[in-house]
Tab-separated table of C-alpha atoms in Angstrom:
chain	number	residue	atom	x	y	z
A	172	MET	CA	91.213	18.928	38.222
A	173	THR	CA	89.112	22.059	38.707
A	174	HIS	CA	88.042	23.634	41.976
A	175	ASN	CA	84.428	22.576	41.296
A	176	ASP	CA	85.532	18.955	40.833
A	177	LEU	CA	87.256	19.007	44.222
A	178	ARG	CA	84.173	20.462	45.893
A	179	SER	CA	81.918	17.824	44.336
A	180	ARG	CA	84.231	15.057	45.560
A	181	ARG	CA	84.146	16.337	49.118
A	182	ARG	CA	80.379	16.320	49.309
A	183	LEU	CA	78.663	13.374	50.917
A	184	PRO	CA	76.489	11.394	48.497
A	185	ARG	CA	72.812	12.302	48.658
A	186	ILE	CA	71.112	9.044	49.565
A	187	PRO	CA	67.361	9.284	48.950
A	188	MET	CA	65.108	7.914	51.692
A	189	THR	CA	61.747	6.395	50.861
A	190	GLY	CA	58.971	5.811	53.333
A	191	MET	CA	59.991	2.154	53.520
A	192	ASN	CA	63.602	3.084	54.285
A	193	LEU	CA	62.443	5.314	57.130
A	194	LYS	CA	60.190	2.588	58.526
A	195	LEU	CA	63.057	0.095	58.565
A	196	TYR	CA	65.345	2.691	60.136
A	197	GLY	CA	62.744	3.446	62.798
A	198	CYS	CA	62.162	-0.234	63.574
A	199	LEU	CA	65.881	-0.964	63.900
A	200	THR	CA	66.563	1.965	66.210
A	201	MET	CA	63.464	1.185	68.289
A	202	LEU	CA	64.813	-2.348	68.727
A	203	PHE	CA	67.868	-0.911	70.492
A	204	TYR	CA	65.625	0.981	72.910
A	205	SER	CA	63.423	-2.040	73.638
A	206	PHE	CA	66.472	-4.263	74.119
A	207	SER	CA	67.906	-1.807	76.631
A	208	MET	CA	64.675	-1.457	78.604
A	209	SER	CA	63.642	-5.107	78.534
A	210	VAL	CA	66.640	-7.431	78.346
A	211	ILE	CA	69.287	-5.323	80.090
A	212	GLN	CA	67.385	-3.137	82.534
A	213	ASN	CA	64.547	-5.512	83.360
A	214	GLY	CA	66.115	-8.931	82.772
A	215	MET	CA	69.722	-8.379	83.878
A	216	LEU	CA	69.639	-5.390	86.215
A	217	HIS	CA	66.110	-5.955	87.635
A	218	MET	CA	65.615	-2.196	87.694
A	219	SER	CA	61.831	-2.469	87.959
A	220	LEU	CA	62.281	-4.140	91.367
A	221	LEU	CA	64.914	-1.797	92.803
A	222	SER	CA	64.837	1.691	94.225
A	223	ASN	CA	67.376	4.228	92.984
A	224	GLY	CA	69.377	3.852	96.182
A	225	GLN	CA	69.494	0.057	95.929
A	226	LEU	CA	70.516	0.261	92.291
A	227	GLN	CA	73.348	2.687	93.066
A	228	GLU	CA	74.650	0.382	95.804
A	229	ILE	CA	74.662	-2.614	93.463
A	230	LEU	CA	76.353	-0.703	90.631
A	231	SER	CA	79.066	0.697	92.898
A	232	ALA	CA	79.784	-2.756	94.341
A	233	ASP	CA	79.754	-4.739	91.085
A	234	PRO	CA	81.828	-3.538	88.069
A	235	GLU	CA	80.057	-5.970	85.732
A	236	MET	CA	76.700	-4.454	86.642
A	237	MET	CA	78.153	-1.018	85.998
A	238	ILE	CA	79.236	-2.123	82.512
A	239	LEU	CA	75.746	-3.493	81.848
A	240	SER	CA	74.259	-0.201	82.968
A	241	SER	CA	76.553	1.642	80.548
A	242	TRP	CA	75.453	-0.572	77.674
A	243	ALA	CA	71.831	0.024	78.618
A	244	ALA	CA	72.444	3.768	78.380
A	245	VAL	CA	74.153	3.408	74.984
A	246	PHE	CA	71.298	1.353	73.519
A	247	GLN	CA	68.766	3.760	74.974
A	248	LEU	CA	70.534	6.645	73.243
A	249	LEU	CA	70.430	4.725	69.952
A	250	GLY	CA	66.726	4.166	70.533
A	251	GLY	CA	66.233	7.919	70.739
A	252	LEU	CA	66.944	8.052	67.004
A	253	ALA	CA	63.531	6.470	66.378
A	254	VAL	CA	61.469	9.150	68.123
A	255	PRO	CA	61.364	11.817	65.364
A	256	VAL	CA	61.074	9.183	62.643
A	257	PHE	CA	57.813	7.762	63.994
A	258	ALA	CA	56.297	11.240	64.369
A	259	PHE	CA	57.388	12.140	60.827
A	260	LEU	CA	55.935	8.960	59.314
A	261	LEU	CA	52.699	9.368	61.257
A	262	VAL	CA	52.172	12.840	59.801
A	263	GLU	CA	52.988	11.596	56.293
A	264	GLY	CA	50.489	8.770	56.754
A	265	PHE	CA	47.830	11.168	58.041
A	266	VAL	CA	48.307	13.640	55.183
A	267	HIS	CA	48.144	10.969	52.493
A	268	THR	CA	45.662	8.452	53.912
A	269	GLN	CA	42.411	7.978	52.024
A	270	ASN	CA	40.624	6.566	55.061
A	271	TYR	CA	41.396	8.360	58.321
A	272	ARG	CA	38.944	6.314	60.388
A	273	ALA	CA	40.485	3.026	59.288
A	274	TYR	CA	43.971	4.407	60.026
A	275	LEU	CA	42.938	5.525	63.526
A	276	LEU	CA	41.096	2.293	64.275
A	277	ARG	CA	44.038	0.198	63.108
A	278	MET	CA	46.422	2.161	65.329
A	279	LEU	CA	44.118	1.850	68.341
A	280	ILE	CA	43.577	-1.894	67.879
A	281	PHE	CA	47.302	-2.607	67.702
A	282	ALA	CA	47.912	-0.300	70.674
A	283	VAL	CA	45.559	-2.492	72.722
A	284	ILE	CA	47.106	-5.706	71.356
A	285	SER	CA	50.619	-4.432	72.137
A	286	GLU	CA	49.927	-3.441	75.734
A	287	ILE	CA	50.342	-6.881	77.344
A	288	PRO	CA	53.625	-7.656	75.481
A	289	TYR	CA	54.791	-4.130	76.371
A	290	ASP	CA	54.038	-4.557	80.071
A	291	PHE	CA	55.709	-7.967	80.098
A	292	ALA	CA	58.819	-6.701	78.329
A	293	MET	CA	59.201	-3.554	80.437
A	294	THR	CA	58.284	-4.868	83.900
A	295	GLY	CA	58.071	-8.658	83.759
A	296	GLN	CA	54.367	-8.399	84.639
A	297	TRP	CA	51.557	-9.177	82.223
A	298	PHE	CA	49.571	-6.149	83.406
A	299	ASP	CA	51.049	-2.872	84.579
A	300	TRP	CA	49.219	0.454	84.564
A	301	ASN	CA	52.236	2.662	85.258
A	302	SER	CA	52.921	3.277	81.568
A	303	GLN	CA	51.423	2.528	78.158
A	304	ASN	CA	53.067	1.628	74.876
A	305	LEU	CA	54.120	3.927	72.039
A	306	LEU	CA	51.119	3.108	69.831
A	307	PHE	CA	48.794	4.764	72.340
A	308	THR	CA	50.855	7.938	71.944
A	309	LEU	CA	50.567	7.699	68.154
A	310	THR	CA	46.804	7.208	68.510
A	311	VAL	CA	46.592	10.422	70.544
A	312	CYS	CA	48.685	12.139	67.877
A	313	LEU	CA	46.311	11.012	65.129
A	314	VAL	CA	43.324	12.467	66.991
A	315	MET	CA	45.307	15.676	67.512
A	316	LEU	CA	46.208	15.900	63.808
A	317	TYR	CA	42.551	15.552	62.844
A	318	GLY	CA	41.705	18.407	65.207
A	319	LEU	CA	44.499	20.564	63.787
A	320	ARG	CA	43.149	20.022	60.290
A	321	LEU	CA	39.563	20.651	61.396
A	322	PHE	CA	40.483	23.972	63.020
A	323	SER	CA	43.126	25.024	60.496
A	324	ALA	CA	41.751	28.563	60.448
A	325	SER	CA	42.091	29.129	64.201
A	326	ARG	CA	45.585	29.257	65.707
A	327	GLY	CA	44.111	29.597	69.172
A	328	MET	CA	42.137	26.350	68.840
A	329	GLN	CA	45.174	24.582	67.408
A	330	VAL	CA	47.249	25.570	70.439
A	331	LEU	CA	44.511	24.247	72.749
A	332	ILE	CA	44.351	20.985	70.787
A	333	VAL	CA	48.116	20.460	71.105
A	334	VAL	CA	47.984	21.226	74.841
A	335	ALA	CA	45.088	18.781	75.257
A	336	ALA	CA	47.063	16.076	73.421
A	337	VAL	CA	50.102	16.686	75.637
A	338	LEU	CA	47.938	16.370	78.767
A	339	TRP	CA	46.184	13.283	77.392
A	340	SER	CA	49.421	11.447	76.661
A	341	GLY	CA	50.793	12.584	80.028
A	342	LEU	CA	47.822	11.207	81.941
A	343	MET	CA	48.127	7.922	80.062
A	344	ARG	CA	51.906	7.879	80.623
A	345	SER	CA	52.304	6.575	77.104
A	346	GLY	CA	55.707	6.032	75.528
A	347	PHE	CA	57.620	9.141	74.346
A	348	GLY	CA	54.377	11.067	74.954
A	349	LEU	CA	55.399	14.722	75.217
A	350	CYS	CA	58.100	14.539	72.553
A	351	GLU	CA	56.008	12.597	70.013
A	352	VAL	CA	53.017	14.909	70.394
A	353	LEU	CA	55.086	18.065	69.947
A	354	LEU	CA	56.982	16.561	67.015
A	355	ALA	CA	53.805	15.460	65.248
A	356	ALA	CA	52.289	18.927	65.741
A	357	ALA	CA	55.422	20.658	64.426
A	358	TYR	CA	55.797	18.357	61.419
A	359	TYR	CA	52.144	18.889	60.490
A	360	LEU	CA	51.846	22.626	61.074
A	361	LEU	CA	55.148	23.336	59.289
A	362	ARG	CA	54.696	20.762	56.515
A	363	ASP	CA	54.886	23.462	53.817
A	364	LYS	CA	58.153	24.854	55.254
A	365	PRO	CA	60.673	21.967	55.026
A	366	LYS	CA	63.640	23.745	56.581
A	367	ALA	CA	61.655	25.191	59.476
A	368	LYS	CA	59.950	21.826	60.004
A	369	LEU	CA	63.230	19.946	60.344
A	370	THR	CA	64.852	22.669	62.435
A	371	VAL	CA	62.008	22.794	64.956
A	372	GLY	CA	61.814	19.003	64.945
A	373	SER	CA	65.521	18.787	65.751
A	374	LEU	CA	65.116	21.141	68.705
A	375	ILE	CA	62.162	19.191	70.093
A	376	SER	CA	63.870	15.815	69.646
A	377	LEU	CA	66.753	17.018	71.834
A	378	MET	CA	64.587	15.632	74.647
A	379	TYR	CA	66.084	12.275	73.657
A	380	VAL	CA	69.607	13.643	73.043
A	381	THR	CA	70.326	11.663	69.883
A	382	GLY	CA	66.998	12.466	68.198
A	383	PRO	CA	68.337	15.370	66.078
A	384	ILE	CA	70.740	12.977	64.314
A	385	SER	CA	67.737	11.457	62.546
A	386	THR	CA	67.111	14.809	60.883
A	387	PHE	CA	69.763	13.767	58.339
A	388	ALA	CA	67.609	10.790	57.313
A	389	LEU	CA	64.387	12.836	57.340
A	390	SER	CA	65.960	15.529	55.154
A	391	ARG	CA	66.668	12.857	52.514
A	392	TYR	CA	63.011	11.767	52.337
A	393	ASN	CA	61.912	11.856	48.700
A	394	GLY	CA	58.173	11.542	49.262
A	395	GLN	CA	58.049	8.045	47.740
A	396	ARG	CA	56.647	4.968	49.501
A	397	GLY	CA	59.418	2.697	48.254
A	398	ASP	CA	59.044	-1.092	48.165
A	399	HIS	CA	55.461	-2.018	48.902
A	400	TRP	CA	55.169	-4.300	51.919
A	401	ASN	CA	51.927	-5.269	53.585
A	402	LYS	CA	51.158	-2.393	55.960
A	403	TYR	CA	50.241	-4.812	58.751
A	404	ILE	CA	53.799	-6.184	58.941
A	405	PHE	CA	55.090	-3.154	60.817
A	406	TYR	CA	52.091	-3.120	63.154
A	407	ILE	CA	52.649	-6.790	63.962
A	408	LEU	CA	56.392	-6.319	64.421
A	409	TYR	CA	55.851	-3.969	67.367
A	410	PRO	CA	54.047	-6.360	69.759
A	411	ALA	CA	56.002	-9.325	68.364
A	412	HIS	CA	59.433	-7.874	69.148
A	413	LEU	CA	58.252	-6.843	72.632
A	414	LEU	CA	56.995	-10.353	73.342
A	415	VAL	CA	60.245	-11.958	72.183
A	416	LEU	CA	62.389	-9.558	74.224
A	417	GLY	CA	60.110	-10.012	77.217
A	418	LEU	CA	60.551	-13.792	77.047
A	419	ILE	CA	64.330	-13.399	76.771
A	420	ALA	CA	64.360	-11.067	79.788
A	421	HIS	CA	62.153	-13.473	81.750
A	422	TRP	CA	64.468	-16.392	80.916
A	423	ILE	CA	67.548	-14.393	81.983
A	424	ALA	CA	65.898	-13.213	85.208
């Protein structure tokens, strides 16, 4: 056996990732995050009703609660894997869409539809203005991407547009706001420089600790859509999974 044969055996297989593969990966990892926030933190630990001091007292007095809190942290870390994937897919969708207005309107409509299930899952209340769901962040990102394309010749305007998007998502307190906006901007502006795009994306996604791990999946993206599913399935899955988890958390509580 030659030296080259040994080297080829040691290499990990290159598994191509289609757009569909990335969507499924993103949905699965997001499920971990939602489960942590809704079922464990809201339903079991009642964190939305407790101050930090009260929570610390309960955790120190009850080992089972401490174990639950540890699991919540683990699932939240797994959920961080989804953050760069959604930004990456959003940019791919924006670059290749034939109807930007329909794409933006669809995202906004499902952001509004998802808000009540999101509030219920995260806080146990049907209406809560303290935070907004992830789709609102992606809507802001889509508006930002349009601005970046419109002012592609002016770096100064592009910087202002990104700053405005960061402030907008911050004022709305929408899910993963700062990280998603910066990731979407980096993936779009560096779209012709694959290595730089993934490197900068990895650094930004460190905000969620585990985010850079998803760079492995993104680096395997082959530019293909993969199996064609109805595009509305993934939009519907977001509010649907929040509603189901919210009901489970409510039943447990």
